[in-house]
């Protein structure tokens, strides 16, 4: 990785799941790995941990990029109206307040003006220590479907808001380094793309790629279903995301050489600390990115659940692996697993040590259907191993999965627990926890209440 100018981590929306000790250890390890860049989410943890992050990053020689969910945060600084938000086909806004998954309505001039005004307020309030700002939106599946917006593909709906962001920043902090991302359904080049040339960097986010095949591969046919998430209708010129992404990457790189870098998103650490066993694939990707002359790579990673990934990141940081790939890594490309751990019949215990097999089996069971006793058991296991795992995320995700799919019910919940399980994203809930309370402890108490009150919905 030493030949890439950008070598880093993106902890994504995980900061409030860290203790101060964990976050400190995470940043200090970056120096050992010779990683020099970190993306910190302004929306989820910056207020609480800013002093720690700036101190530790300065000591480790790590550059901070502050990332903000533009619609969530910029709108929240205005007298927003729900009519500014993206709507479904019936005209109802997808979200009723600014949150992670809020997208703007591109056909509403008032929404665009409010977005720009909020951006000005946000940028003007940034501390002078912030030198680089990245603006993005949520996962891209809730773009507006009002009569006017439905005629625009998602990448064209998003472009005006990138322009508003750049305009606001140039007005308030012209020296600020700016970037945004190419992400779900907005990978295609907009017809008017010149604003991207005004950015200092452009992140290419690989979400929905298949992790067992290199970028550009045409062998990931079991993942062809994911093209509905990668490309807008009518813009798919490939069968699978891996093939599609390399085409778009080359296209953007030819327009703006030297500006692009990769965000390797969802390495499945978010799947309960369950290792991917695809180090060799990511090393092949590194070579592809070198040949393209890209700026570098930021990998998704965070301290809760990191131990299972330590060996992988050591190899990726060095740009090579000294050991022979394990047997599991050899056979995974020959399977039809869309994401590791979804097949109940997969013999995890044959390839993994007992602890790793337990994690894999827990995730597999959760994705295929949760019952009340399983939920209680998995929460107990996670908290007994909180030094190795991510019990807050798992406690939320397993409950939410069973609740949404209807296999679990929770009788007589407190107001705060009912709010917790109703949230689309855990991090929106955690960000609203008062600064004088411990967010991990608040969530732990709620998860224990869920364990007490969970019932099979039969």
Tab-separated table of N, CA, C and O in Angstrom, residues 74-178:
chain	number	residue	atom	x	y	z
A	74	UNK	N	-27.529	19.140	6.747
A	74	UNK	CA	-27.779	20.485	6.227
A	74	UNK	C	-29.250	20.870	6.413
A	74	UNK	O	-29.549	21.999	6.824
A	75	UNK	N	-30.161	19.941	6.122
A	75	UNK	CA	-31.577	20.259	6.320
A	75	UNK	C	-31.894	20.494	7.795
A	75	UNK	O	-32.728	21.338	8.135
A	76	UNK	N	-31.236	19.754	8.697
A	76	UNK	CA	-31.533	19.901	10.120
A	76	UNK	C	-31.150	21.280	10.653
A	76	UNK	O	-31.612	21.688	11.723
A	77	UNK	N	-30.323	22.016	9.911
A	77	UNK	CA	-29.916	23.360	10.321
A	77	UNK	C	-30.823	24.437	9.737
A	77	UNK	O	-30.525	25.632	9.848
A	78	UNK	N	-31.920	24.024	9.125
A	78	UNK	CA	-32.870	24.960	8.512
A	78	UNK	C	-34.265	24.705	9.071
A	78	UNK	O	-34.496	23.749	9.818
A	79	UNK	N	-35.193	25.546	8.695
A	79	UNK	CA	-36.609	25.292	9.002
A	79	UNK	C	-37.163	24.384	7.905
A	79	UNK	O	-37.972	24.790	7.067
A	80	UNK	N	-36.695	23.155	7.921
A	80	UNK	CA	-37.002	22.230	6.848
A	80	UNK	C	-38.495	21.887	6.790
A	80	UNK	O	-39.219	22.007	7.776
A	81	UNK	N	-38.903	21.430	5.641
A	81	UNK	CA	-40.259	20.938	5.425
A	81	UNK	C	-40.161	19.543	4.839
A	81	UNK	O	-39.269	19.263	4.043
A	82	UNK	N	-41.066	18.675	5.196
A	82	UNK	CA	-41.010	17.311	4.666
A	82	UNK	C	-41.201	17.296	3.153
A	82	UNK	O	-40.789	16.356	2.473
A	83	UNK	N	-41.794	18.350	2.613
A	83	UNK	CA	-41.971	18.424	1.156
A	83	UNK	C	-40.644	18.554	0.436
A	83	UNK	O	-40.574	18.359	-0.785
A	84	UNK	N	-39.574	18.898	1.168
A	84	UNK	CA	-38.245	18.984	0.560
A	84	UNK	C	-37.636	17.605	0.328
A	84	UNK	O	-36.672	17.471	-0.405
A	85	UNK	N	-38.197	16.579	0.975
A	85	UNK	CA	-37.580	15.261	0.964
A	85	UNK	C	-38.080	14.419	-0.202
A	85	UNK	O	-39.165	14.651	-0.754
A	86	UNK	N	-37.270	13.427	-0.558
A	86	UNK	CA	-37.653	12.491	-1.612
A	86	UNK	C	-38.960	11.794	-1.262
A	86	UNK	O	-39.227	11.479	-0.100
A	87	UNK	N	-39.762	11.541	-2.300
A	87	UNK	CA	-41.107	10.997	-2.100
A	87	UNK	C	-41.280	9.684	-2.856
A	87	UNK	O	-40.589	9.427	-3.847
A	88	UNK	N	-42.208	8.879	-2.375
A	88	UNK	CA	-42.535	7.660	-3.103
A	88	UNK	C	-43.502	7.997	-4.238
A	88	UNK	O	-43.836	9.168	-4.463
A	89	UNK	N	-43.953	6.988	-4.956
A	89	UNK	CA	-44.804	7.225	-6.120
A	89	UNK	C	-46.128	7.879	-5.801
A	89	UNK	O	-46.740	8.504	-6.672
A	90	UNK	N	-46.577	7.770	-4.546
A	90	UNK	CA	-47.847	8.380	-4.153
A	90	UNK	C	-47.677	9.812	-3.664
A	90	UNK	O	-48.658	10.473	-3.325
A	91	UNK	N	-46.426	10.264	-3.588
A	91	UNK	CA	-46.162	11.627	-3.136
A	91	UNK	C	-45.838	11.748	-1.664
A	91	UNK	O	-45.631	12.861	-1.162
A	92	UNK	N	-45.744	10.635	-0.955
A	92	UNK	CA	-45.430	10.667	0.481
A	92	UNK	C	-43.915	10.646	0.678
A	92	UNK	O	-43.220	9.808	0.115
A	93	UNK	N	-43.377	11.571	1.492
A	93	UNK	CA	-41.926	11.553	1.746
A	93	UNK	C	-41.489	10.226	2.363
A	93	UNK	O	-42.186	9.671	3.222
A	94	UNK	N	-40.344	9.703	1.935
A	94	UNK	CA	-39.816	8.454	2.491
A	94	UNK	C	-39.453	8.604	3.971
A	94	UNK	O	-39.554	7.649	4.737
A	95	UNK	N	-39.007	9.784	4.364
A	95	UNK	CA	-38.652	10.034	5.766
A	95	UNK	C	-39.426	11.247	6.239
A	95	UNK	O	-39.719	12.167	5.461
A	96	UNK	N	-39.757	11.247	7.528
A	96	UNK	CA	-40.555	12.368	8.046
A	96	UNK	C	-39.720	13.387	8.797
A	96	UNK	O	-40.255	14.364	9.328
A	97	UNK	N	-38.401	13.164	8.855
A	97	UNK	CA	-37.481	14.141	9.419
A	97	UNK	C	-36.098	13.837	8.843
A	97	UNK	O	-35.877	12.743	8.303
A	98	UNK	N	-35.155	14.762	8.942
A	98	UNK	CA	-33.820	14.487	8.399
A	98	UNK	C	-33.154	13.323	9.139
A	98	UNK	O	-33.039	13.343	10.363
A	99	UNK	N	-32.761	12.308	8.388
A	99	UNK	CA	-32.074	11.155	8.963
A	99	UNK	C	-31.091	10.606	7.934
A	99	UNK	O	-30.960	11.133	6.830
A	100	UNK	N	-30.406	9.534	8.315
A	100	UNK	CA	-29.368	8.968	7.457
A	100	UNK	C	-29.866	8.725	6.042
A	100	UNK	O	-29.181	9.032	5.072
A	101	UNK	N	-31.063	8.175	5.901
A	101	UNK	CA	-31.559	7.786	4.579
A	101	UNK	C	-32.371	8.872	3.883
A	101	UNK	O	-33.011	8.606	2.862
A	102	UNK	N	-32.384	10.085	4.430
A	102	UNK	CA	-33.088	11.176	3.757
A	102	UNK	C	-32.367	11.559	2.465
A	102	UNK	O	-31.156	11.767	2.460
A	103	UNK	N	-33.136	11.638	1.389
A	103	UNK	CA	-32.647	12.190	0.127
A	103	UNK	C	-33.505	13.400	-0.214
A	103	UNK	O	-34.675	13.478	0.160
A	104	UNK	N	-32.938	14.356	-0.942
A	104	UNK	CA	-33.716	15.543	-1.305
A	104	UNK	C	-34.549	15.319	-2.560
A	104	UNK	O	-34.256	14.427	-3.353
A	105	UNK	N	-35.583	16.119	-2.704
A	105	UNK	CA	-36.358	16.142	-3.940
A	105	UNK	C	-35.660	17.087	-4.903
A	105	UNK	O	-35.571	18.293	-4.653
A	106	UNK	N	-35.169	16.560	-6.002
A	106	UNK	CA	-34.379	17.350	-6.949
A	106	UNK	C	-35.229	18.316	-7.756
A	106	UNK	O	-34.694	19.212	-8.407
A	107	UNK	N	-36.545	18.152	-7.715
A	107	UNK	CA	-37.429	18.996	-8.512
A	107	UNK	C	-38.035	20.135	-7.702
A	107	UNK	O	-38.898	20.856	-8.199
A	108	UNK	N	-37.582	20.295	-6.474
A	108	UNK	CA	-38.118	21.326	-5.595
A	108	UNK	C	-37.063	22.417	-5.385
A	108	UNK	O	-36.099	22.210	-4.642
A	109	UNK	N	-37.210	23.575	-6.019
A	109	UNK	CA	-36.211	24.641	-5.866
A	109	UNK	C	-36.005	25.059	-4.419
A	109	UNK	O	-34.898	25.421	-4.015
A	110	UNK	N	-37.072	24.995	-3.613
A	110	UNK	CA	-36.968	25.365	-2.207
A	110	UNK	C	-36.077	24.374	-1.458
A	110	UNK	O	-35.313	24.761	-0.571
A	111	UNK	N	-36.156	23.105	-1.825
A	111	UNK	CA	-35.307	22.092	-1.200
A	111	UNK	C	-33.844	22.352	-1.521
A	111	UNK	O	-32.974	22.263	-0.647
A	112	UNK	N	-33.560	22.683	-2.767
A	112	UNK	CA	-32.187	22.963	-3.178
A	112	UNK	C	-31.647	24.197	-2.453
A	112	UNK	O	-30.507	24.205	-1.972
A	113	UNK	N	-32.475	25.242	-2.334
A	113	UNK	CA	-32.054	26.455	-1.628
A	113	UNK	C	-31.832	26.170	-0.149
A	113	UNK	O	-30.876	26.668	0.460
A	114	UNK	N	-32.716	25.355	0.454
A	114	UNK	CA	-32.556	25.011	1.860
A	114	UNK	C	-31.306	24.190	2.096
A	114	UNK	O	-30.592	24.387	3.092
A	115	UNK	N	-31.023	23.271	1.179
A	115	UNK	CA	-29.818	22.452	1.273
A	115	UNK	C	-28.577	23.342	1.249
A	115	UNK	O	-27.661	23.188	2.074
A	116	UNK	N	-28.541	24.290	0.334
A	116	UNK	CA	-27.385	25.174	0.219
A	116	UNK	C	-27.247	26.066	1.457
A	116	UNK	O	-26.131	26.277	1.961
A	117	UNK	N	-28.372	26.580	1.959
A	117	UNK	CA	-28.319	27.425	3.154
A	117	UNK	C	-27.826	26.636	4.360
A	117	UNK	O	-27.024	27.133	5.167
A	118	UNK	N	-28.309	25.402	4.496
A	118	UNK	CA	-27.845	24.556	5.594
A	118	UNK	C	-26.377	24.229	5.470
A	118	UNK	O	-25.647	24.180	6.472
A	119	UNK	N	-25.918	24.000	4.238
A	119	UNK	CA	-24.505	23.722	4.011
A	119	UNK	C	-23.645	24.910	4.438
A	119	UNK	O	-22.586	24.748	5.056
A	120	UNK	N	-24.093	26.113	4.111
A	120	UNK	CA	-23.347	27.311	4.515
A	120	UNK	C	-23.229	27.391	6.038
A	120	UNK	O	-22.154	27.685	6.567
A	121	UNK	N	-24.328	27.153	6.734
A	121	UNK	CA	-24.307	27.203	8.200
A	121	UNK	C	-23.369	26.146	8.770
A	121	UNK	O	-22.590	26.410	9.689
A	122	UNK	N	-23.457	24.944	8.228
A	122	UNK	CA	-22.623	23.848	8.724
A	122	UNK	C	-21.144	24.146	8.501
A	122	UNK	O	-20.322	24.018	9.415
A	123	UNK	N	-20.795	24.557	7.297
A	123	UNK	CA	-19.392	24.780	6.963
A	123	UNK	C	-18.829	25.966	7.741
A	123	UNK	O	-17.678	25.944	8.201
A	124	UNK	N	-19.635	27.010	7.919
A	124	UNK	CA	-19.176	28.182	8.662
A	124	UNK	C	-18.861	27.838	10.116
A	124	UNK	O	-18.002	28.484	10.734
A	125	UNK	N	-19.539	26.828	10.655
A	125	UNK	CA	-19.343	26.456	12.061
A	125	UNK	C	-18.224	25.444	12.268
A	125	UNK	O	-17.892	25.116	13.418
A	126	UNK	N	-17.622	24.926	11.190
A	126	UNK	CA	-16.564	23.940	11.341
A	126	UNK	C	-15.341	24.558	12.011
A	126	UNK	O	-14.978	25.706	11.726
A	127	UNK	N	-14.679	23.823	12.880
A	127	UNK	CA	-13.426	24.334	13.453
A	127	UNK	C	-12.353	24.467	12.386
A	127	UNK	O	-12.365	23.745	11.378
A	128	UNK	N	-11.429	25.372	12.600
A	128	UNK	CA	-10.382	25.609	11.615
A	128	UNK	C	-9.491	24.396	11.425
A	128	UNK	O	-8.798	24.277	10.403
A	129	UNK	N	-9.513	23.467	12.391
A	129	UNK	CA	-8.700	22.251	12.284
A	129	UNK	C	-9.197	21.325	11.186
A	129	UNK	O	-8.465	20.454	10.712
A	130	UNK	N	-10.464	21.475	10.781
A	130	UNK	CA	-11.010	20.654	9.686
A	130	UNK	C	-10.525	21.225	8.366
A	130	UNK	O	-10.835	22.361	8.002
A	131	UNK	N	-9.759	20.449	7.644
A	131	UNK	CA	-9.172	20.896	6.379
A	131	UNK	C	-9.813	20.244	5.162
A	131	UNK	O	-9.642	20.711	4.044
A	132	UNK	N	-10.516	19.120	5.385
A	132	UNK	CA	-11.058	18.345	4.264
A	132	UNK	C	-12.462	17.869	4.630
A	132	UNK	O	-12.669	17.310	5.697
A	133	UNK	N	-13.423	18.102	3.729
A	133	UNK	CA	-14.817	17.758	3.995
A	133	UNK	C	-15.385	16.944	2.847
A	133	UNK	O	-15.262	17.302	1.677
A	134	UNK	N	-16.021	15.838	3.207
A	134	UNK	CA	-16.670	14.938	2.239
A	134	UNK	C	-18.178	14.991	2.471
A	134	UNK	O	-18.645	14.817	3.593
A	135	UNK	N	-18.933	15.205	1.419
A	135	UNK	CA	-20.392	15.242	1.532
A	135	UNK	C	-20.994	14.059	0.794
A	135	UNK	O	-20.664	13.798	-0.360
A	136	UNK	N	-21.869	13.362	1.484
A	136	UNK	CA	-22.551	12.233	0.854
A	136	UNK	C	-23.977	12.153	1.337
A	136	UNK	O	-24.413	12.935	2.197
A	137	UNK	N	-24.728	11.211	0.792
A	137	UNK	CA	-26.080	10.921	1.256
A	137	UNK	C	-26.156	9.448	1.587
A	137	UNK	O	-25.171	8.720	1.491
A	138	UNK	N	-27.350	9.003	1.986
A	138	UNK	CA	-27.529	7.610	2.398
A	138	UNK	C	-27.409	6.637	1.231
A	138	UNK	O	-26.851	6.965	0.182
A	139	UNK	N	-27.985	5.466	1.392
A	139	UNK	CA	-27.660	4.349	0.519
A	139	UNK	C	-28.198	4.434	-0.901
A	139	UNK	O	-27.930	3.571	-1.715
A	140	UNK	N	-28.973	5.430	-1.239
A	140	UNK	CA	-29.296	5.634	-2.643
A	140	UNK	C	-30.522	4.908	-3.148
A	140	UNK	O	-30.829	4.978	-4.332
A	141	UNK	N	-31.234	4.210	-2.263
A	141	UNK	CA	-32.405	3.458	-2.700
A	141	UNK	C	-33.692	4.251	-2.531
A	141	UNK	O	-34.755	3.804	-2.954
A	142	UNK	N	-33.605	5.426	-1.903
A	142	UNK	CA	-34.804	6.211	-1.616
A	142	UNK	C	-34.751	7.563	-2.318
A	142	UNK	O	-35.189	8.570	-1.776
A	143	UNK	N	-34.228	7.594	-3.526
A	143	UNK	CA	-34.273	8.816	-4.311
A	143	UNK	C	-35.719	9.103	-4.718
A	143	UNK	O	-36.580	8.217	-4.700
A	144	UNK	N	-35.967	10.343	-5.067
A	144	UNK	CA	-37.340	10.820	-5.247
A	144	UNK	C	-38.020	10.189	-6.461
A	144	UNK	O	-37.406	10.018	-7.528
A	145	UNK	N	-39.316	9.897	-6.283
A	145	UNK	CA	-40.127	9.310	-7.343
A	145	UNK	C	-41.369	10.155	-7.637
A	145	UNK	O	-42.391	9.634	-8.101
A	146	UNK	N	-41.266	11.446	-7.312
A	146	UNK	CA	-42.366	12.344	-7.667
A	146	UNK	C	-42.439	12.425	-9.197
A	146	UNK	O	-41.504	12.013	-9.893
A	147	UNK	N	-43.528	12.965	-9.766
A	147	UNK	CA	-43.676	12.941	-11.231
A	147	UNK	C	-42.492	13.542	-11.985
A	147	UNK	O	-42.098	13.018	-13.039
A	148	UNK	N	-41.899	14.619	-11.485
A	148	UNK	CA	-40.781	15.244	-12.192
A	148	UNK	C	-39.473	14.485	-11.962
A	148	UNK	O	-38.709	14.234	-12.891
A	149	UNK	N	-39.214	14.104	-10.714
A	149	UNK	CA	-37.955	13.408	-10.418
A	149	UNK	C	-37.903	12.023	-11.043
A	149	UNK	O	-36.823	11.536	-11.402
A	150	UNK	N	-39.053	11.372	-11.161
A	150	UNK	CA	-39.063	10.010	-11.695
A	150	UNK	C	-38.570	9.960	-13.139
A	150	UNK	O	-38.237	8.892	-13.651
A	151	UNK	N	-38.512	11.112	-13.797
A	151	UNK	CA	-37.999	11.174	-15.162
A	151	UNK	C	-36.480	11.318	-15.188
A	151	UNK	O	-35.875	11.272	-16.264
A	152	UNK	N	-35.872	11.521	-13.991
A	152	UNK	CA	-34.432	11.713	-13.898
A	152	UNK	C	-33.781	10.501	-13.250
A	152	UNK	O	-34.233	10.053	-12.189
A	153	UNK	N	-32.725	9.951	-13.831
A	153	UNK	CA	-31.998	8.884	-13.139
A	153	UNK	C	-31.336	9.445	-11.876
A	153	UNK	O	-31.120	10.654	-11.754
A	154	UNK	N	-31.002	8.553	-10.973
A	154	UNK	CA	-30.526	8.984	-9.662
A	154	UNK	C	-29.284	9.872	-9.728
A	154	UNK	O	-29.162	10.839	-8.964
A	155	UNK	N	-28.345	9.557	-10.617
A	155	UNK	CA	-27.132	10.380	-10.676
A	155	UNK	C	-27.425	11.799	-11.149
A	155	UNK	O	-26.714	12.736	-10.775
A	156	UNK	N	-28.480	11.975	-11.935
A	156	UNK	CA	-28.866	13.320	-12.353
A	156	UNK	C	-29.631	14.039	-11.237
A	156	UNK	O	-29.557	15.267	-11.115
A	157	UNK	N	-30.370	13.301	-10.416
A	157	UNK	CA	-31.035	13.917	-9.268
A	157	UNK	C	-30.032	14.423	-8.247
A	157	UNK	O	-30.250	15.438	-7.582
A	158	UNK	N	-28.913	13.740	-8.112
A	158	UNK	CA	-27.942	14.073	-7.075
A	158	UNK	C	-27.023	15.220	-7.470
A	158	UNK	O	-26.586	16.009	-6.625
A	159	UNK	N	-26.750	15.371	-8.761
A	159	UNK	CA	-25.789	16.376	-9.213
A	159	UNK	C	-26.075	17.793	-8.714
A	159	UNK	O	-25.155	18.490	-8.260
A	160	UNK	N	-27.331	18.298	-8.741
A	160	UNK	CA	-27.566	19.667	-8.281
A	160	UNK	C	-27.176	19.897	-6.823
A	160	UNK	O	-26.802	21.015	-6.446
A	161	UNK	N	-27.242	18.847	-6.023
A	161	UNK	CA	-26.917	19.005	-4.612
A	161	UNK	C	-25.408	18.982	-4.385
A	161	UNK	O	-24.909	19.608	-3.454
A	162	UNK	N	-24.683	18.300	-5.266
A	162	UNK	CA	-23.222	18.409	-5.247
A	162	UNK	C	-22.829	19.833	-5.618
A	162	UNK	O	-21.949	20.439	-4.991
A	163	UNK	N	-23.501	20.395	-6.611
A	163	UNK	CA	-23.219	21.774	-7.011
A	163	UNK	C	-23.510	22.747	-5.878
A	163	UNK	O	-22.734	23.685	-5.629
A	164	UNK	N	-24.621	22.547	-5.163
A	164	UNK	CA	-24.972	23.426	-4.047
A	164	UNK	C	-23.940	23.329	-2.929
A	164	UNK	O	-23.578	24.333	-2.300
A	165	UNK	N	-23.465	22.118	-2.659
A	165	UNK	CA	-22.426	21.910	-1.644
A	165	UNK	C	-21.148	22.663	-2.010
A	165	UNK	O	-20.561	23.383	-1.190
A	166	UNK	N	-20.709	22.512	-3.246
A	166	UNK	CA	-19.481	23.181	-3.681
A	166	UNK	C	-19.652	24.697	-3.635
A	166	UNK	O	-18.753	25.430	-3.170
A	167	UNK	N	-20.795	25.180	-4.069
A	167	UNK	CA	-21.065	26.623	-4.056
A	167	UNK	C	-21.018	27.173	-2.635
A	167	UNK	O	-20.409	28.231	-2.387
A	168	UNK	N	-21.639	26.465	-1.691
A	168	UNK	CA	-21.659	26.914	-0.297
A	168	UNK	C	-20.254	26.930	0.289
A	168	UNK	O	-19.859	27.879	0.985
A	169	UNK	N	-19.492	25.875	0.013
A	169	UNK	CA	-18.135	25.787	0.567
A	169	UNK	C	-17.233	26.875	-0.001
A	169	UNK	O	-16.453	27.501	0.734
A	170	UNK	N	-17.325	27.117	-1.298
A	170	UNK	CA	-16.475	28.137	-1.910
A	170	UNK	C	-16.806	29.528	-1.350
A	170	UNK	O	-15.925	30.396	-1.246
A	171	UNK	N	-18.054	29.733	-0.969
A	171	UNK	CA	-18.482	31.019	-0.419
A	171	UNK	C	-17.991	31.209	1.008
A	171	UNK	O	-17.529	32.293	1.377
A	172	UNK	N	-18.073	30.128	1.819
A	172	UNK	CA	-17.812	30.252	3.255
A	172	UNK	C	-16.376	29.906	3.623
A	172	UNK	O	-15.743	30.587	4.438
A	173	UNK	N	-15.835	28.825	3.045
A	173	UNK	CA	-14.474	28.381	3.361
A	173	UNK	C	-13.780	27.995	2.057
A	173	UNK	O	-13.614	26.810	1.750
A	174	UNK	N	-13.366	28.969	1.255
A	174	UNK	CA	-12.824	28.649	-0.070
A	174	UNK	C	-11.566	27.803	-0.034
A	174	UNK	O	-11.233	27.146	-1.029
A	175	UNK	N	-10.861	27.783	1.101
A	175	UNK	CA	-9.634	26.979	1.196
A	175	UNK	C	-9.904	25.522	1.556
A	175	UNK	O	-9.001	24.676	1.505
A	176	UNK	N	-11.143	25.202	1.919
A	176	UNK	CA	-11.492	23.851	2.355
A	176	UNK	C	-11.352	22.860	1.200
A	176	UNK	O	-11.796	23.120	0.084
A	177	UNK	N	-10.719	21.721	1.469
A	177	UNK	CA	-10.622	20.654	0.476
A	177	UNK	C	-11.954	19.906	0.444
A	177	UNK	O	-12.491	19.542	1.500
A	178	UNK	N	-12.467	19.646	-0.733
A	178	UNK	CA	-13.810	19.078	-0.880
A	178	UNK	C	-13.784	17.756	-1.623
A	178	UNK	O	-12.970	17.548	-2.517
